[in-house]
Structures are given as structure tokens and as C-alpha cells.
Amino acid sequence: MIVDSAVYRDGCRQELDVEPHDYHALRSVVEGAHDFVWIGLHEPTAEELSHVAEAFDLHPLAVEDAVKAHQRPKLERYGDGLFLVLKTLWYVDADDAVETGEISLFVGAHFVVTVRHGDGSGLQSARTYLEGEEQVLTHGPSAVVYAVCDQVVDDYVAVVDALQVDVDEVESSVFSPARTDDSGRIYILKREISEVRRAVLPLREPMRRFSTGEVRGITHEASPFFRDVSDHLSQAAEAVDGLDSLLSTAFDASLARISVQQNDDMRKISAGAALVVVPTLIAGIYGMNFDHMPELHWTYGYAFALALMSGIAGMLWWFFKRSGWL
């Protein structure tokens, strides 16, 4: 359940003789104005998270959301604390699938509790980065919120880049000379892009508020860092909209191409049928065996009929070939 827990003082991690699960003791160690606790949890049960909630006075509604997960990205205030929900994304190229997870952050004046669901965006790299950047970590809980948001948004950019590769492949396939059926893959990619959009778009407003210093509990000194995250998030959102538009165009082009191919096939079938129908018509007429028919008893009638069939079929073949039907 507990991935890591630590107390930070003046931008440095403190080595303390406190059990990681002893949340009350961790909180009691916080003394100075720049001290804070960062507890990282992975898929805790309701009972496990209730112990953390009791130690840090977390709001029960926020705790319920963090346990159940499956929330949309949002920023809410409960008393003096913040509750931030982020969707995590990672891409499985073999399945053309975007997998999702979730990170919930409880942010107070002297603590941060991160609750992660899913396999994506492990926060150990964000913790390691912050512990190596003492100047950034002195911003306290605001630095943790920035580092987590920055890592999540960087993962968005990576997913969008992977989707861009697949969309380029679909475009190449749609407009290639070979006959391909790309509608199924286009639908799958559009569905995955919708998944990305549900993660990216709702997060734009919280990032904007962080970057403009509108959120009480996030220091104004951290605003430039959040502006960078907000810029990357906007780029990802614009790229997602562009990919969705390209896929819609590719889908229309694929349907149009299928229609053109079907028309071309019908022309070839019609031309082939005409080449067979005319000789059949002539053979049918001369095969009626009436007593009084021109050329019926003519010595060269059989050769004439064959020549007539071949000549007309040859003229039709030349005509259809010249018209592009064959």
C-alpha cells in the first residue's frame, strides 16, 4: 500500500526513526514553516486510507473519491485543503490502445498525500527528481503538486506522439495503391483519442488557475512552473484535436475510396458481362433452328457466326479498354 513516506525540511528529506505507516507520528514531526510530509499510496483499501484520513483530517467525500477512483480530472477545495484528481495515460502500441489510471492528491499546508491507481505514471521518479532539486522542493507541497502534474502531462505528450505515428500509418494506408480496409482501425484510434481527450481537456482549467496564482495553498512562486505545465498541456490538447480531425478526414476518404473501388469493380463486371452477352445473343438467335432463316443452310454460316461473335466482342473490348472500364 505505502510506496514511500517522508518528511521534508527546507528542501531536504529527513531521516527519522518513524515507521512509514505511523501517520500521526509523521505529522507530529512537522515543526517549521517549510516542513511537510509526503505520503505515497498505491491502490489502498478504504480501511487503509481511513487511517491516513484520520491523521491528516481529510474530507470523507474526497477520501471516497480517492478509493473508488474513476473520477474525471478536477480540483476541489475542502476547508483549508485541496483535492486534485489527475488521469494517467500510457500507450500499448500492439493493441493501438490507451490505458488509463488515476492519481488523487490531498494537499494541505504541511502535507501531501498521493493515491495512485493503475500501472502508469509511477511517482517515484517525481520524488527522486524533487529530492535532487532542493531549490524547487523548498516550495513545499506546491513543488510536489507541480512535479506530479509535470510528469502526468509529459506522459500525455508521449501518448499523443505515439498516436501521431499510428494516425500517419492510417493516412498512408488509406491513400496507398493497395486495397485496404482501414475503417476498423480508424474507429479504434478515434475511441482512444476520445479517452485522451477526457483526461486532457478537464485538466486545463486547474492548470490555468495554478499558473495564475488563483489557488490558495499553491505558492505564487510556483506559478512559472505551472505555466510550463499548462503550455505542454495546451499543446497536447491541440494535438489531440488535430489527430481527431485527421482521422475523421481519413475515414471519409476511406469510405469515398471504397465507393470508387466498388464503382470501378461494377464497371469491370459490366464490361465483362457485355463481352459474354453479345456472343450469347448471336448464338441464341442462330440456335433457334427455324426452317426459314438466312444463312441457316449456308456453307459458311458457322464460320460467319463465329467471326461475327469474335468481331463484335473484339470491338467491345477495344471500346471498354479505351474508356478505362477494363
Coordinates of C-alpha atoms in Angstrom, one line a residue:
M1 CA 0.0 0.0 0.0
I2 CA 2.6 2.5 1.1
V3 CA 5.1 3.3 -1.8
D4 CA 7.0 5.9 0.2
S5 CA 6.6 8.4 3.0
A6 CA 8.9 11.0 4.2
V7 CA 9.3 14.4 6.0
Y8 CA 11.0 17.2 4.1
R9 CA 12.6 20.2 5.8
D10 CA 14.0 23.2 3.9
G11 CA 14.1 21.2 0.7
C12 CA 15.8 18.1 2.2
R13 CA 14.5 14.7 3.1
Q14 CA 14.8 13.9 6.8
E15 CA 16.0 10.6 8.1
L16 CA 13.7 9.9 11.0
D17 CA 13.1 6.9 13.3
V18 CA 9.4 6.7 12.5
E19 CA 7.5 3.8 10.9
P20 CA 6.2 4.6 7.4
H21 CA 2.6 3.7 8.4
D22 CA 2.7 5.7 11.7
Y23 CA 0.9 8.7 10.1
H24 CA 0.3 10.5 13.4
A25 CA 4.0 10.4 14.3
L26 CA 4.9 11.6 10.8
R27 CA 2.6 14.6 11.2
S28 CA 3.9 15.4 14.6
V29 CA 7.5 15.6 13.3
V30 CA 6.5 18.6 11.2
E31 CA 7.6 21.7 13.1
G32 CA 8.9 24.5 10.9
A33 CA 7.0 26.6 8.4
H34 CA 8.7 24.9 5.4
D35 CA 8.3 21.3 6.8
F36 CA 5.9 19.0 5.1
V37 CA 5.0 15.3 4.9
W38 CA 4.7 13.4 1.5
I39 CA 2.9 10.1 1.7
G40 CA 2.6 8.0 -1.4
L41 CA 0.0 5.2 -1.6
H42 CA -0.9 2.7 -4.4
E43 CA -4.4 1.4 -4.6
P44 CA -5.2 1.5 -0.9
T45 CA -8.4 0.0 0.5
A46 CA -11.0 2.1 2.2
E47 CA -9.8 1.0 5.6
E48 CA -6.1 1.7 4.8
L49 CA -6.9 5.2 3.5
S50 CA -9.1 5.9 6.5
H51 CA -6.1 5.8 8.8
V52 CA -4.4 8.4 6.6
A53 CA -7.6 10.5 6.6
E54 CA -7.8 10.4 10.4
A55 CA -4.2 11.5 10.8
F56 CA -4.5 14.4 8.3
D57 CA -8.2 15.4 8.7
L58 CA -9.0 14.5 5.1
H59 CA -12.6 15.2 4.0
P60 CA -14.7 12.0 3.7
L61 CA -16.1 12.9 0.3
A62 CA -12.6 13.3 -1.1
V63 CA -11.5 10.1 0.5
E64 CA -14.4 8.2 -1.0
D65 CA -13.4 9.6 -4.5
A66 CA -9.8 8.6 -4.0
V67 CA -10.8 5.0 -3.0
K68 CA -13.3 4.4 -5.8
A69 CA -11.2 6.2 -8.5
H70 CA -12.8 6.6 -11.9
Q71 CA -13.2 10.3 -11.4
R72 CA -12.8 13.0 -14.0
P73 CA -9.9 15.4 -13.6
K74 CA -10.9 18.1 -11.2
L75 CA -9.7 20.5 -8.5
E76 CA -11.8 20.9 -5.4
R77 CA -11.3 22.7 -2.0
Y78 CA -12.3 21.1 1.3
G79 CA -11.7 23.6 4.1
D80 CA -8.1 24.6 4.0
G81 CA -7.0 21.7 1.8
L82 CA -7.1 20.9 -1.9
F83 CA -8.2 17.7 -3.6
L84 CA -6.8 17.3 -7.1
V85 CA -7.6 14.4 -9.5
L86 CA -5.4 13.5 -12.5
K87 CA -5.9 10.9 -15.1
T88 CA -2.8 9.0 -16.1
L89 CA -2.3 7.6 -19.6
W90 CA 0.1 5.2 -21.2
Y91 CA 0.0 3.7 -24.7
V92 CA 0.1 0.0 -25.7
D93 CA 1.2 0.1 -29.3
A94 CA 0.5 -3.6 -30.0
D95 CA -3.2 -3.0 -29.4
D96 CA -3.5 0.6 -30.5
A97 CA -4.9 1.1 -27.0
V98 CA -4.6 4.0 -24.5
E99 CA -4.7 2.6 -20.9
T100 CA -5.8 4.9 -18.1
G101 CA -5.1 5.2 -14.4
E102 CA -5.7 7.9 -11.8
I103 CA -3.8 9.9 -9.2
S104 CA -5.5 11.7 -6.4
L105 CA -3.7 14.4 -4.4
F106 CA -4.7 15.7 -1.0
V107 CA -2.8 18.9 -0.4
G108 CA -2.6 20.7 2.9
A109 CA -0.3 23.4 4.3
H110 CA 2.2 20.8 5.6
F111 CA 1.3 17.6 3.9
V112 CA 0.7 15.9 0.5
V113 CA -0.9 12.5 0.2
T114 CA -0.9 10.9 -3.3
V115 CA -3.1 8.0 -4.1
R116 CA -2.4 6.2 -7.3
H117 CA -4.5 3.7 -9.2
G118 CA -3.3 1.8 -12.3
D119 CA 0.2 0.9 -13.6
G120 CA 1.0 4.2 -15.3
S121 CA 3.0 7.2 -14.1
G122 CA 4.8 5.8 -11.1
L123 CA 5.6 8.8 -8.9
Q124 CA 8.9 7.5 -7.6
S125 CA 10.7 9.4 -10.5
A126 CA 8.9 12.6 -9.5
R127 CA 10.0 12.1 -5.9
T128 CA 13.6 11.4 -7.0
Y129 CA 13.6 14.5 -9.2
L130 CA 12.4 16.7 -6.4
E131 CA 14.8 15.3 -3.8
G132 CA 17.6 16.3 -6.3
E133 CA 16.2 19.8 -6.7
E134 CA 16.5 21.4 -3.3
Q135 CA 15.6 24.8 -4.5
V136 CA 12.3 23.5 -6.0
L137 CA 11.5 21.4 -3.0
T138 CA 11.6 24.4 -0.7
H139 CA 8.3 25.5 -2.2
G140 CA 6.8 22.7 -0.1
P141 CA 3.6 20.9 -1.1
S142 CA 3.3 23.2 -4.2
A143 CA 6.5 21.6 -5.5
V144 CA 5.0 18.1 -5.2
V145 CA 1.9 19.2 -7.0
Y146 CA 4.0 20.6 -9.8
A147 CA 6.2 17.6 -10.1
V148 CA 3.3 15.2 -10.2
C149 CA 1.4 17.3 -12.8
D150 CA 4.5 17.8 -14.9
Q151 CA 5.1 14.0 -15.0
V152 CA 1.5 13.2 -15.9
V153 CA 1.4 15.9 -18.6
D154 CA 4.7 14.6 -20.1
D155 CA 3.1 11.2 -20.3
Y156 CA 0.2 12.8 -22.2
V157 CA 2.6 14.2 -24.7
A158 CA 4.3 10.8 -25.1
V159 CA 0.9 9.2 -25.7
V160 CA -0.1 11.8 -28.3
D161 CA 3.2 11.3 -30.1
A162 CA 2.5 7.5 -30.2
L163 CA -1.0 8.2 -31.6
Q164 CA 0.5 10.5 -34.2
V165 CA 2.6 7.7 -35.5
D166 CA -0.4 5.4 -35.8
V167 CA -2.5 8.2 -37.5
D168 CA 0.3 8.7 -40.0
E169 CA 0.3 5.0 -40.8
V170 CA -3.5 5.0 -41.3
E171 CA -3.2 8.0 -43.7
S172 CA -0.5 6.2 -45.7
S173 CA -2.7 3.1 -45.8
V174 CA -5.8 5.0 -46.9
F175 CA -4.1 6.7 -49.8
S176 CA -1.9 3.8 -50.8
P177 CA -2.4 2.0 -54.2
A178 CA -3.1 -1.3 -52.4
R179 CA -6.7 -2.2 -51.4
T180 CA -7.0 -1.8 -47.6
D181 CA -9.9 -1.7 -45.2
D182 CA -8.9 0.9 -42.6
S183 CA -12.3 1.8 -41.1
G184 CA -11.9 -0.6 -38.2
R185 CA -8.5 0.8 -37.1
I186 CA -9.7 4.4 -37.6
Y187 CA -12.6 3.7 -35.3
I188 CA -10.3 2.2 -32.6
L189 CA -7.9 5.2 -32.8
K190 CA -10.8 7.7 -32.6
R191 CA -12.0 5.9 -29.5
E192 CA -8.6 6.0 -27.9
I193 CA -8.3 9.7 -28.8
S194 CA -11.6 10.3 -27.0
E195 CA -10.0 8.6 -24.0
V196 CA -7.1 11.0 -24.2
R197 CA -9.4 14.0 -24.5
R198 CA -11.3 13.0 -21.4
A199 CA -8.0 13.2 -19.5
V200 CA -6.5 16.3 -21.1
L201 CA -9.3 18.8 -21.5
P202 CA -10.8 18.9 -18.0
L203 CA -7.3 19.5 -16.6
R204 CA -6.7 22.7 -18.5
E205 CA -8.7 24.9 -16.1
P206 CA -6.9 23.7 -12.9
M207 CA -3.5 24.2 -14.6
R208 CA -4.6 27.7 -15.7
R209 CA -5.6 28.5 -12.1
F210 CA -2.3 27.2 -10.7
S211 CA -0.3 29.1 -13.3
T212 CA -2.1 32.4 -12.5
G213 CA -1.8 32.0 -8.7
E214 CA -5.5 31.9 -8.1
V215 CA -5.4 28.8 -5.9
R216 CA -5.0 29.4 -2.2
G217 CA -2.5 26.9 -0.9
I218 CA -0.3 26.9 -4.0
T219 CA 2.5 29.5 -3.7
H220 CA 2.8 32.3 -6.2
E221 CA 6.5 31.5 -6.6
A222 CA 5.4 28.2 -8.2
S223 CA 3.3 29.9 -10.9
P224 CA 6.0 29.9 -13.5
F225 CA 6.5 26.2 -13.1
F226 CA 2.8 25.6 -13.6
R227 CA 2.8 27.9 -16.7
D228 CA 5.3 25.5 -18.3
V229 CA 3.0 22.5 -17.5
S230 CA 0.0 24.4 -18.8
D231 CA 1.8 25.1 -22.1
H232 CA 2.6 21.4 -22.5
L233 CA -1.0 20.5 -21.7
S234 CA -2.3 23.0 -24.2
Q235 CA 0.0 21.6 -26.9
A236 CA -1.3 18.1 -26.1
A237 CA -4.9 19.2 -26.3
E238 CA -4.4 20.9 -29.6
A239 CA -2.6 17.8 -31.0
V240 CA -5.4 15.6 -29.9
D241 CA -8.0 17.8 -31.7
G242 CA -5.8 17.8 -34.8
L243 CA -5.5 14.0 -34.7
D244 CA -9.2 13.6 -34.3
S245 CA -9.8 15.9 -37.3
L246 CA -7.3 14.0 -39.4
L247 CA -8.9 10.6 -38.5
S248 CA -12.3 12.0 -39.5
T249 CA -10.9 13.1 -42.8
A250 CA -9.2 9.8 -43.3
F251 CA -12.4 7.9 -42.5
D252 CA -14.3 10.0 -45.1
A253 CA -11.6 9.4 -47.6
S254 CA -11.6 5.7 -46.9
L255 CA -15.4 5.5 -47.5
A256 CA -15.0 7.5 -50.7
R257 CA -12.2 5.3 -51.9
I258 CA -14.3 2.2 -51.2
S259 CA -17.2 3.7 -53.1
V260 CA -14.8 4.5 -56.0
Q261 CA -13.4 0.9 -55.9
Q262 CA -16.9 -0.6 -55.9
N263 CA -17.9 1.6 -58.9
D264 CA -14.7 0.5 -60.7
D265 CA -15.5 -3.1 -60.0
M266 CA -19.0 -2.7 -61.3
R267 CA -17.7 -1.2 -64.5
K268 CA -15.4 -4.1 -65.0
I269 CA -18.1 -6.6 -64.2
S270 CA -20.5 -4.8 -66.6
A271 CA -17.9 -4.7 -69.4
G272 CA -17.1 -8.4 -68.9
A273 CA -20.8 -9.3 -69.0
A274 CA -21.2 -7.3 -72.2
L275 CA -18.4 -9.3 -73.8
V276 CA -20.3 -12.5 -73.0
V277 CA -23.8 -11.3 -73.7
V278 CA -23.3 -10.3 -77.3
P279 CA -21.9 -13.7 -78.5
T280 CA -24.6 -15.4 -76.4
L281 CA -27.3 -13.4 -78.2
I282 CA -25.9 -14.3 -81.6
A283 CA -25.6 -17.9 -80.7
G284 CA -29.1 -17.9 -79.3
I285 CA -30.6 -16.5 -82.5
Y286 CA -28.8 -19.0 -84.7
G287 CA -29.7 -21.8 -82.4
M288 CA -33.4 -21.4 -82.8
N289 CA -33.4 -23.8 -85.8
F290 CA -36.3 -22.3 -87.8
D291 CA -36.7 -23.7 -91.3
H292 CA -36.6 -20.4 -93.0
M293 CA -33.6 -18.4 -91.6
P294 CA -31.0 -16.5 -93.6
E295 CA -27.6 -18.3 -93.8
L296 CA -29.1 -21.4 -91.9
H297 CA -28.1 -23.7 -94.7
W298 CA -25.2 -21.6 -96.0
T299 CA -21.9 -23.5 -96.2
Y300 CA -20.0 -20.7 -94.5
G301 CA -22.7 -19.8 -91.9
Y302 CA -20.9 -21.5 -89.0
A303 CA -17.7 -19.6 -89.7
F304 CA -19.6 -16.4 -90.3
A305 CA -21.3 -16.7 -86.9
L306 CA -18.0 -17.3 -85.1
A307 CA -16.4 -14.4 -86.9
L308 CA -19.3 -12.1 -86.1
M309 CA -19.1 -13.1 -82.4
S310 CA -15.4 -12.6 -82.3
G311 CA -15.5 -9.3 -84.2
I312 CA -18.2 -7.7 -82.0
A313 CA -16.6 -8.9 -78.8
G314 CA -13.2 -7.5 -80.0
M315 CA -14.8 -4.1 -80.8
L316 CA -16.4 -4.0 -77.3
W317 CA -13.2 -5.0 -75.6
W318 CA -11.4 -2.2 -77.5
F319 CA -14.1 0.3 -76.6
F320 CA -14.1 -0.6 -72.9
K321 CA -10.3 -0.6 -72.7
R322 CA -10.2 2.8 -74.2
S323 CA -12.8 4.1 -71.8
G324 CA -10.9 2.7 -68.8
W325 CA -13.6 0.1 -67.9
L326 CA -11.1 -2.8 -68.3

